[in-house]
Short mmCIF file of C-alpha atoms and ligand atoms in Angstrom, two decimals:
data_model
loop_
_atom_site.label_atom_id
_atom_site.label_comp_id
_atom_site.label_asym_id
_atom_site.label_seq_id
_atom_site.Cartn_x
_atom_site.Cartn_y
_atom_site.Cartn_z
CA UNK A 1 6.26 -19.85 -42.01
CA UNK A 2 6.19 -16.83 -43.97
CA UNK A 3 9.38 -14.95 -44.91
CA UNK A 4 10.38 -11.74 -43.37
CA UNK A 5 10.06 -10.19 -46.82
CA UNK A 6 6.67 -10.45 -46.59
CA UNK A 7 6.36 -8.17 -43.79
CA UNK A 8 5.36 -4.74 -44.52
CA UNK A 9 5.29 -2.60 -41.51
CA UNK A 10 3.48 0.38 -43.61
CA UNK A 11 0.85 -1.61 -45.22
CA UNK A 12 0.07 -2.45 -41.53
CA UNK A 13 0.53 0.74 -39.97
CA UNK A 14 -2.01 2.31 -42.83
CA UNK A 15 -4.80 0.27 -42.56
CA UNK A 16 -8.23 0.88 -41.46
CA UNK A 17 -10.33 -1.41 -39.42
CA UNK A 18 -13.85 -1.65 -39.83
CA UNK A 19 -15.79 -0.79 -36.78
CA UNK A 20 -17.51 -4.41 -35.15
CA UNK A 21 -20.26 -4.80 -33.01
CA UNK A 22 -21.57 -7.35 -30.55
CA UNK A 23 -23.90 -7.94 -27.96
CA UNK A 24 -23.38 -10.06 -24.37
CA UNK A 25 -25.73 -11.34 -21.91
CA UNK A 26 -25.55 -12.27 -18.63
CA UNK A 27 -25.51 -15.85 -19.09
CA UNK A 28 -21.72 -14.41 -21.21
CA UNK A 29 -21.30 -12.22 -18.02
CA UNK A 30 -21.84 -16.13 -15.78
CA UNK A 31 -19.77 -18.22 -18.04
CA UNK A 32 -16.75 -15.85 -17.71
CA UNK A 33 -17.07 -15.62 -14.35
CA UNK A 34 -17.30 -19.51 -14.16
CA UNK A 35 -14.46 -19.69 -16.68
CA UNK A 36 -11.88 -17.59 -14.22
CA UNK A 37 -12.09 -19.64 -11.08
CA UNK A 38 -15.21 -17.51 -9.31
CA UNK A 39 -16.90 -19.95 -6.82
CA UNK A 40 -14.96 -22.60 -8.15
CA UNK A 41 -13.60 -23.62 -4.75
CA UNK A 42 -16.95 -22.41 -2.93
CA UNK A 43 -20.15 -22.23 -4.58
CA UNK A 44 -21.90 -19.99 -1.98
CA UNK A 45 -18.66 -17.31 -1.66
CA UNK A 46 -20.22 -14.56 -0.34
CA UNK A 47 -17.42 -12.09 -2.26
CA UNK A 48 -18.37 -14.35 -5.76
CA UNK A 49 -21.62 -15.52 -6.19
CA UNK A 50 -22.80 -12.24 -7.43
CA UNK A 51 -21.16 -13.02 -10.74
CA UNK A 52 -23.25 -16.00 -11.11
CA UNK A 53 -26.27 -16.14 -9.44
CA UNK A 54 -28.86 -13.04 -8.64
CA UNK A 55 -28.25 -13.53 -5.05
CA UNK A 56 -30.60 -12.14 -2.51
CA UNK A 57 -32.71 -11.46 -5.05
CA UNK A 58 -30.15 -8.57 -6.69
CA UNK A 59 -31.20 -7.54 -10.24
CA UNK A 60 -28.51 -8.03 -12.00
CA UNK A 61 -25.27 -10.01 -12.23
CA UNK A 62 -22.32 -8.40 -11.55
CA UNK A 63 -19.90 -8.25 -14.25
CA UNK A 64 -16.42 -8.72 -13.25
CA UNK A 65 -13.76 -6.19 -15.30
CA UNK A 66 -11.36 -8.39 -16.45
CA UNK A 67 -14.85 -9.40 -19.21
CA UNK A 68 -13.98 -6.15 -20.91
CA UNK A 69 -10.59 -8.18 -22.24
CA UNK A 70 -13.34 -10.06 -24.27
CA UNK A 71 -14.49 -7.14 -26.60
CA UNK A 72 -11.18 -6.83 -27.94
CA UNK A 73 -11.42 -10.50 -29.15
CA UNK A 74 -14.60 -9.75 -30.34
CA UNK A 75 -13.73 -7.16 -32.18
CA UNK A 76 -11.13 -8.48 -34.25
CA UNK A 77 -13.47 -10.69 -36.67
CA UNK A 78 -10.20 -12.04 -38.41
CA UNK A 79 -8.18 -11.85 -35.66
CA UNK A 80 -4.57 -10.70 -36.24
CA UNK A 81 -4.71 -11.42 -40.09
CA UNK A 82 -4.12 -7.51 -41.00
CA UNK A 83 -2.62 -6.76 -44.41
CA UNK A 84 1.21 -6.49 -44.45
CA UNK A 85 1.82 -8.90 -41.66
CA UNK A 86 3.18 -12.44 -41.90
CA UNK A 87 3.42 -15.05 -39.18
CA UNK A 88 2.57 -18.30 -38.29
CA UNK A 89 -0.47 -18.00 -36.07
CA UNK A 90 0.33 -21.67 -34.19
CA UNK A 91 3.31 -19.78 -32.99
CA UNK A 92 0.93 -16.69 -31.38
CA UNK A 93 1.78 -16.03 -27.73
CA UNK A 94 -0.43 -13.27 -25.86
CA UNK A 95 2.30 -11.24 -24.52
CA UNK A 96 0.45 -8.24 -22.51
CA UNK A 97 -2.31 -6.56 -21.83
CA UNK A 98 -3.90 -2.94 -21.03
CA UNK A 99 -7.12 -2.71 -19.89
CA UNK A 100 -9.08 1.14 -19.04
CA UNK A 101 -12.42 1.01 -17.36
CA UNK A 102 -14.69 3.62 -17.82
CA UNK A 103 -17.92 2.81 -15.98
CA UNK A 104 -19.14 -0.65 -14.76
CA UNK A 105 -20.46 -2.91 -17.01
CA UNK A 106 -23.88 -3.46 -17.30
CA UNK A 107 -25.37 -7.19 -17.15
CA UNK A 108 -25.96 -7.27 -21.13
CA UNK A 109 -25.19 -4.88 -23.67
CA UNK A 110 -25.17 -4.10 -27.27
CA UNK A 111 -21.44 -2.77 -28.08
CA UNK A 112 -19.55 -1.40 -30.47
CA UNK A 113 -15.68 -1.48 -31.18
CA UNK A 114 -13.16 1.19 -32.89
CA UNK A 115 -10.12 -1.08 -33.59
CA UNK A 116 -6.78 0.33 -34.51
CA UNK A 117 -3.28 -0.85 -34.28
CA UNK A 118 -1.58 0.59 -31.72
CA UNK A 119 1.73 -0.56 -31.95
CA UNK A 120 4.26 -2.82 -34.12
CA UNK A 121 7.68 -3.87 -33.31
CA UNK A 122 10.83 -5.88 -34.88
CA UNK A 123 12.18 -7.90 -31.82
CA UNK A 124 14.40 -9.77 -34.26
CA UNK A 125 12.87 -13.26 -33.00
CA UNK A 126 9.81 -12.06 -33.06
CA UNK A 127 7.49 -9.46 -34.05
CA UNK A 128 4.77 -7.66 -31.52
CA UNK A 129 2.10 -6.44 -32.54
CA UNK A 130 -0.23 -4.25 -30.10
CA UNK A 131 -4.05 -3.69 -31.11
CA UNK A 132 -6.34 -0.98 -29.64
CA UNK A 133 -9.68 -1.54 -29.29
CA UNK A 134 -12.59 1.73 -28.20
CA UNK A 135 -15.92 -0.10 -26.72
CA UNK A 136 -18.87 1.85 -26.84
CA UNK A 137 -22.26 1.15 -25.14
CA UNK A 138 -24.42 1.25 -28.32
CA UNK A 139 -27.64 2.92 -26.70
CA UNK A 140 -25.84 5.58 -24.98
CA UNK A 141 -23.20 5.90 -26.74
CA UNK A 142 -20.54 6.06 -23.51
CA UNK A 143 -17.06 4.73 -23.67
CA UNK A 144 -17.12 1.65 -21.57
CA UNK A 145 -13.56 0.70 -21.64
CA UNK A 146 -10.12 0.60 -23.63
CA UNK A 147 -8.25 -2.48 -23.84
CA UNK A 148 -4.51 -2.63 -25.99
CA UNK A 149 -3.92 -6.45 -26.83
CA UNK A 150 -0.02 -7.46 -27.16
CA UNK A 151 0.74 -10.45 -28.89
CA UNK A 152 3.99 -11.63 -28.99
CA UNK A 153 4.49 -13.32 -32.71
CA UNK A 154 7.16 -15.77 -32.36
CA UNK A 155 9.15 -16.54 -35.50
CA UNK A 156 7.87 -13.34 -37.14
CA UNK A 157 10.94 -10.70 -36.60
CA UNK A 158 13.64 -9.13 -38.52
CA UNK A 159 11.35 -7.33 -40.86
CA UNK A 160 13.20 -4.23 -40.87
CA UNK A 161 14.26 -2.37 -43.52
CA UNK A 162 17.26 -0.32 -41.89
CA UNK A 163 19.97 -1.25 -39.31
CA UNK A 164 17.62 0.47 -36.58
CA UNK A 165 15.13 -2.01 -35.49
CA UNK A 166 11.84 -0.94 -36.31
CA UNK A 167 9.07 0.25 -33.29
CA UNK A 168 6.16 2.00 -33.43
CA UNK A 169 3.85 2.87 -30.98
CA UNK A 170 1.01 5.92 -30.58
CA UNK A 171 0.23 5.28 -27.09
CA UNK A 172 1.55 7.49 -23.63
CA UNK A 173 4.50 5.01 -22.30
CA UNK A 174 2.93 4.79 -18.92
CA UNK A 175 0.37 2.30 -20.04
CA UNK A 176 3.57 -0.55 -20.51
CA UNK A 177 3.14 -3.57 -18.31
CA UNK A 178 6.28 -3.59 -16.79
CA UNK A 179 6.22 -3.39 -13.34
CA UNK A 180 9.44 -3.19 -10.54
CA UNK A 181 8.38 -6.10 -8.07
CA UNK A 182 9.26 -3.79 -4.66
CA UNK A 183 11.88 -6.11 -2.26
CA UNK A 184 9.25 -6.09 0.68
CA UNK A 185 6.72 -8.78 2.44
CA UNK A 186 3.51 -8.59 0.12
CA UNK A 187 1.18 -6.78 1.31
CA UNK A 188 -1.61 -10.18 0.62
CA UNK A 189 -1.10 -13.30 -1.24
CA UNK A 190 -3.68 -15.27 -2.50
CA UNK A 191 -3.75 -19.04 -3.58
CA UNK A 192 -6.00 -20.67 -6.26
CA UNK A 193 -6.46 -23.76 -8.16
CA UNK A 194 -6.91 -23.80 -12.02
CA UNK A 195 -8.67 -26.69 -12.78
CA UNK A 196 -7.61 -29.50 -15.56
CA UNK A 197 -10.60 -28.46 -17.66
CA UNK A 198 -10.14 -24.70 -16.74
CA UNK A 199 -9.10 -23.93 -20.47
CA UNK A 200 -11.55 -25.77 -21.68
CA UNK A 201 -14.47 -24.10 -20.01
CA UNK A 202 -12.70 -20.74 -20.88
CA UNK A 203 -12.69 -21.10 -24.14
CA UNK A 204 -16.36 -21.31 -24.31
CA UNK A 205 -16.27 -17.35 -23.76
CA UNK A 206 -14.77 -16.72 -27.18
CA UNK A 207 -11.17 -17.81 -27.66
CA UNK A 208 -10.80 -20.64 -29.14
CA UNK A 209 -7.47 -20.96 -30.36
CA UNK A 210 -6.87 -24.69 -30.51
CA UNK A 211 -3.52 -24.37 -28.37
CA UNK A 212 -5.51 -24.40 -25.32
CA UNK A 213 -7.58 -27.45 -26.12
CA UNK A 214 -5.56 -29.50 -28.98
CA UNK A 215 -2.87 -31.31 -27.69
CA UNK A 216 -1.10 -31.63 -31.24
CA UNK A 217 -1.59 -27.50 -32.13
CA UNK A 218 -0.07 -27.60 -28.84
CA UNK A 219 3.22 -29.88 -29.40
CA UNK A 220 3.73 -27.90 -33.03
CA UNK A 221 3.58 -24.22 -30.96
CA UNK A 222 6.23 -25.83 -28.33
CA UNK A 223 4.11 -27.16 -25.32
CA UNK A 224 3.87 -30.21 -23.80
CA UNK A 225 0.33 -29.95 -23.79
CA UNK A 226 -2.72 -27.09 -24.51
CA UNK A 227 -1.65 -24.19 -21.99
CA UNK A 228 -4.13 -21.94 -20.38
CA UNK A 229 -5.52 -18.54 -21.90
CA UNK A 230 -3.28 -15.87 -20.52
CA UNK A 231 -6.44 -13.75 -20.20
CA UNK A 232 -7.88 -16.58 -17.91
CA UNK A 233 -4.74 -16.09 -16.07
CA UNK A 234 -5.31 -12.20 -16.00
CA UNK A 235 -8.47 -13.00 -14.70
CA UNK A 236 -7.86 -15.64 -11.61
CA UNK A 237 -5.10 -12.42 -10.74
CA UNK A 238 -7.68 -9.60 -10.93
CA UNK A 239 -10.04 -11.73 -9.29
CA UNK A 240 -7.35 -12.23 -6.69
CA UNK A 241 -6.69 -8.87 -5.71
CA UNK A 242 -10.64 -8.03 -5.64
CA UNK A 243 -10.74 -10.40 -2.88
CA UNK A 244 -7.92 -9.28 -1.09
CA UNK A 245 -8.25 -5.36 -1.50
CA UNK A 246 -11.45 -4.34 -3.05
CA UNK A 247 -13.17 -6.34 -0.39
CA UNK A 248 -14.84 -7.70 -2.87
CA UNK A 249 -16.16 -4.84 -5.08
CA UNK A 250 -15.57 -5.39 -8.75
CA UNK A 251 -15.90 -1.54 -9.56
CA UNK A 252 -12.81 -0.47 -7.54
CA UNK A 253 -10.99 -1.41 -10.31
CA UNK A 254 -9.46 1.43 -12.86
CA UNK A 255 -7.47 0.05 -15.20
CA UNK A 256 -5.47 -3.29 -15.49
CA UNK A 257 -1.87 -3.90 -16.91
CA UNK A 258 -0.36 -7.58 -17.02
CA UNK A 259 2.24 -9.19 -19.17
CA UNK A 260 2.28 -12.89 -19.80
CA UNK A 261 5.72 -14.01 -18.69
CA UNK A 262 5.56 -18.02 -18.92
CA UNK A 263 2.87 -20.20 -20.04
CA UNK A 264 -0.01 -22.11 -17.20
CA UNK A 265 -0.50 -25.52 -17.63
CA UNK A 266 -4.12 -26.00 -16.61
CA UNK A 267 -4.55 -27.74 -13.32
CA UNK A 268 -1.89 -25.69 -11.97
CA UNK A 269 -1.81 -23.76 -8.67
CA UNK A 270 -1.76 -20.10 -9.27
CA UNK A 271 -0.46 -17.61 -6.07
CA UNK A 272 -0.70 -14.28 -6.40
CA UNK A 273 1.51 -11.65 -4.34
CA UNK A 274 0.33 -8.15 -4.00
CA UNK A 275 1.95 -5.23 -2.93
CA UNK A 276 0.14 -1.65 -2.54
CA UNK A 277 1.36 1.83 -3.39
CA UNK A 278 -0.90 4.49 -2.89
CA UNK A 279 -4.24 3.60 -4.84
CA UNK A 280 -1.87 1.23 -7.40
CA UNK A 281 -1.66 -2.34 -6.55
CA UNK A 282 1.72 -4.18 -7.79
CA UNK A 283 1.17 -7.70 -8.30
CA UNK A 284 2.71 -11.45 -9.48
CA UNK A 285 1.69 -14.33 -10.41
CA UNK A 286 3.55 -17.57 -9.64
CA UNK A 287 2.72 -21.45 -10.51
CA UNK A 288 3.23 -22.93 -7.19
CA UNK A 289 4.19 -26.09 -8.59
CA UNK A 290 7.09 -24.94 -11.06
CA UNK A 291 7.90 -21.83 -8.76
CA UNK A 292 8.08 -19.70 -11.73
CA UNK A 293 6.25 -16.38 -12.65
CA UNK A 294 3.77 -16.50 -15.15
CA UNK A 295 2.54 -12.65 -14.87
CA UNK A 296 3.14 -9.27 -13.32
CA UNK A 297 1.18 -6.36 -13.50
CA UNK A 298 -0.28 -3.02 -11.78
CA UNK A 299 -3.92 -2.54 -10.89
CA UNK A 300 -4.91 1.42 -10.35
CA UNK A 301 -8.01 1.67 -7.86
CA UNK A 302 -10.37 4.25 -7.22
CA UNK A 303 -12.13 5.50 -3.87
CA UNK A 304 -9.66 2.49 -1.55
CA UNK A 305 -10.71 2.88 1.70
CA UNK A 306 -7.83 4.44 3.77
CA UNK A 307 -8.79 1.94 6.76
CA UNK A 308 -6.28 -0.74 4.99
C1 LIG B 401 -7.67 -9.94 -28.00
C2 LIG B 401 -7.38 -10.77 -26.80
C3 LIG B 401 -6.92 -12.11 -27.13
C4 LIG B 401 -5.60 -12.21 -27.82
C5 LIG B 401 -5.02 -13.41 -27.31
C6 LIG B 401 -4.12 -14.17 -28.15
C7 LIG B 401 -4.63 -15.55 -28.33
C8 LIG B 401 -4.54 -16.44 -27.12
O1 LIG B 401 -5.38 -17.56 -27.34
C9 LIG B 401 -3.09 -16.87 -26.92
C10 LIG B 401 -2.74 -17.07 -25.52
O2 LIG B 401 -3.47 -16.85 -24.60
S1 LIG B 401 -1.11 -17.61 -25.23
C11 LIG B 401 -1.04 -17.85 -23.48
C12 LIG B 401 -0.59 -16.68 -22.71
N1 LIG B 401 0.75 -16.22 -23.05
C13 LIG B 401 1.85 -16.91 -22.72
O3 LIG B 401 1.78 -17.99 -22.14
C14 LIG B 401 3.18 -16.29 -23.07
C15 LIG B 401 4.11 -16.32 -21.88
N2 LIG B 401 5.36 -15.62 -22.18
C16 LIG B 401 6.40 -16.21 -22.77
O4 LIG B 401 6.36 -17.41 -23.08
C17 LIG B 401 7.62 -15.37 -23.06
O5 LIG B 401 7.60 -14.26 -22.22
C18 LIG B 401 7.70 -14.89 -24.54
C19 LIG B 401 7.82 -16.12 -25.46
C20 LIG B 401 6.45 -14.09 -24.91
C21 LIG B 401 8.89 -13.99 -24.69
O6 LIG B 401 10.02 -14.66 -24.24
P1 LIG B 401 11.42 -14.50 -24.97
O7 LIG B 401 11.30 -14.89 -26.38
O8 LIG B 401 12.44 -15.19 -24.12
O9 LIG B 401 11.59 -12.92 -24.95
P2 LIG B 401 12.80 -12.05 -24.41
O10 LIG B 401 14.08 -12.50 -25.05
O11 LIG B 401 12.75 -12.00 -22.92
O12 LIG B 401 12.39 -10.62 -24.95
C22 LIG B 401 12.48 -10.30 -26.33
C23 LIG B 401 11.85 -8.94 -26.53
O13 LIG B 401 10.42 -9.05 -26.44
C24 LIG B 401 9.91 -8.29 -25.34
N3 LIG B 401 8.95 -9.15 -24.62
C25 LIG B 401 9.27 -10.26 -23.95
N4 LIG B 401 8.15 -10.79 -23.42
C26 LIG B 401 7.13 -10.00 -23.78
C27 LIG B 401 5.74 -10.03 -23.52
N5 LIG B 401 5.17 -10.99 -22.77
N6 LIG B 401 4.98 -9.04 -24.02
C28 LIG B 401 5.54 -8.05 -24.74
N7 LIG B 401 6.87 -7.97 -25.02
C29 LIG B 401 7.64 -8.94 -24.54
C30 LIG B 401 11.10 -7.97 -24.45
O14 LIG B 401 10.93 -6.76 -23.75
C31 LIG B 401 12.24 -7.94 -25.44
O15 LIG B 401 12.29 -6.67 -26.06
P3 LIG B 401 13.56 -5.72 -25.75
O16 LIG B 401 14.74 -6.51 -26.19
O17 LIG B 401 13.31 -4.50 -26.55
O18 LIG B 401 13.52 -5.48 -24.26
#
């Protein structure tokens, strides 16, 4: 592991990242979908196999909006290796993230990405680093959505140069993912299965950092064995509350917080509660078999029918 000494919070602060491209189709757009649960339990669900299939002879697959959480991944070529930072990457946690839609996302798409770093702070333990990244549909040139990537590097603190710990950030402090779980019933709770090969299939949309699929990488980074993607978490949970109160329409959905509280072992049994305030949905996600919450976020809607 690299020494603290190494760490220079300016160099990082200062530098420029190259603008990335890249291009999905919808056989990406039917992976993902495959590789968050959808139709996993029921391969004809009537709210799900849009994502997959062109059913009744629809144009295009629907693309769910938790995909937008792949262009930032996508458009970090070397991923967090940025000039001034330090770390040991086997001991990189995904600790939150932000996600603003724009418009819905078209079946395929060339993109391209405006990367900065939006944030960098000395937990003492740990270091967090928070990326921005701008997607733009290439042809028309329309933001298509924001997403802010948190990871959480463990091991990687204590880099400051004063007594005050150092934190920056350039972003409006409502976008945080912390969330206060109200007291009250849920307002719908929904129950899903990862499956023992979950991570596995994931991965084959773009991450594949080995602590989801090797168990050693896994043992070194502290786990009894390779844990699940926290964005495949994010996902099953988005795809949760689309279900429960978007009645099944993907392009309810605003924006997306969620921060990655505990690790999911694949195979696990994921419940998520939801409450709703006004056109914000508060949610949580608990393992059913540990009883522990893995992630809590807020979901902002637009146009919810008042019917609910
Ligand atoms: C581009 C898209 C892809 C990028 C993806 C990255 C690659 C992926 O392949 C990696 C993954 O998917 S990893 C899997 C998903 N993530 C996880 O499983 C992590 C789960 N969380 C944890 O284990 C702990 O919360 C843990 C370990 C994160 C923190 O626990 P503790 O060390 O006990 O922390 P604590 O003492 O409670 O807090 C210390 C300070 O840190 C802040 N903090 C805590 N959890 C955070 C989190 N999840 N995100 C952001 N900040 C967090 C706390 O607020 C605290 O700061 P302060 O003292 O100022 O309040």
């Amino acid at each position: 592991m690299a020494g603290t000494s190494d760490f220079d919070p300016a160099l990082a602060i200062s530098h420029n990242f190259q603008d990335t491209t890249y291009s999905y189709t919808e056989r990406d757009v039917a992976l993902y979908a495959l590789g968050i649960g959808a139709c996993a339990s029921n391969a004809v669900d009537e709210d799900e196999l849009k994502y997959v299939y062109h059913e009744n002879g629809q144009q295009f697959i629907k693309v769910l909006p938790t995909f937008a959480a792949l262009l930032s991944l996508e458009s970090l070529p070397s991923g967090f290796d940025i000039p001034g930072l330090q770390y040991d990457p086997r001991l990189l946690l995904h600790g939150q993230q932000y996600i603003e839609l724009c418009k819905p996302f078209p079946s395929s798409c060339h993109i391209q990405n405006k990367v900065s770093l939006a944030g960098l702070h000395d937990k003492g333990k740990a270091a967090i680093l928070e990326i921005e990244t701008k997607s733009y549909e290439k042809e028309s040139g329309d933001l298509l959505c924001m997403n802010r990537t948190t990871v959480y590097l463990r091991g990687a603190g204590g880099f400051s140069k004063t007594s005050k710990p150092f934190s920056y950030s350039n972003y409006p402090s409502n976008q945080t993912s912390a969330v206060k779980i109200p007291e009250s019933k849920p307002f719908a709770v929904f129950e899903d299965r990862t499956h023992p090969s979950q991570a596995l299939l994931y991965r084959l949309s773009g991450d594949y950092n080995p602590l989801h699929s090797d168990p050693l990488f896994a043992k070194v980074a502290g786990f009894s064995q390779p844990i699940l993607h926290g964005l495949c978490t994010l996902g099953f949970a988005v795809r949760a509350i689309i279900k429960s109160i978007c009645k099944g329409d993907p392009d309810r959905i605003k924006s997306i917080t969620g921060r990655f509280l505990l690790h999911v072992y694949p195979g696990e049994t994921l419940v998520t509660e939801m409450w709703l305030e006004g056109s914000r949905v508060i949610y949580r996600t608990l393992v059913k078999e540990r009883k522990r919450t893995v992630l809590s976020g807020s979901v902002d809607l637009r146009g919810l029918n008042s019917s609910l």
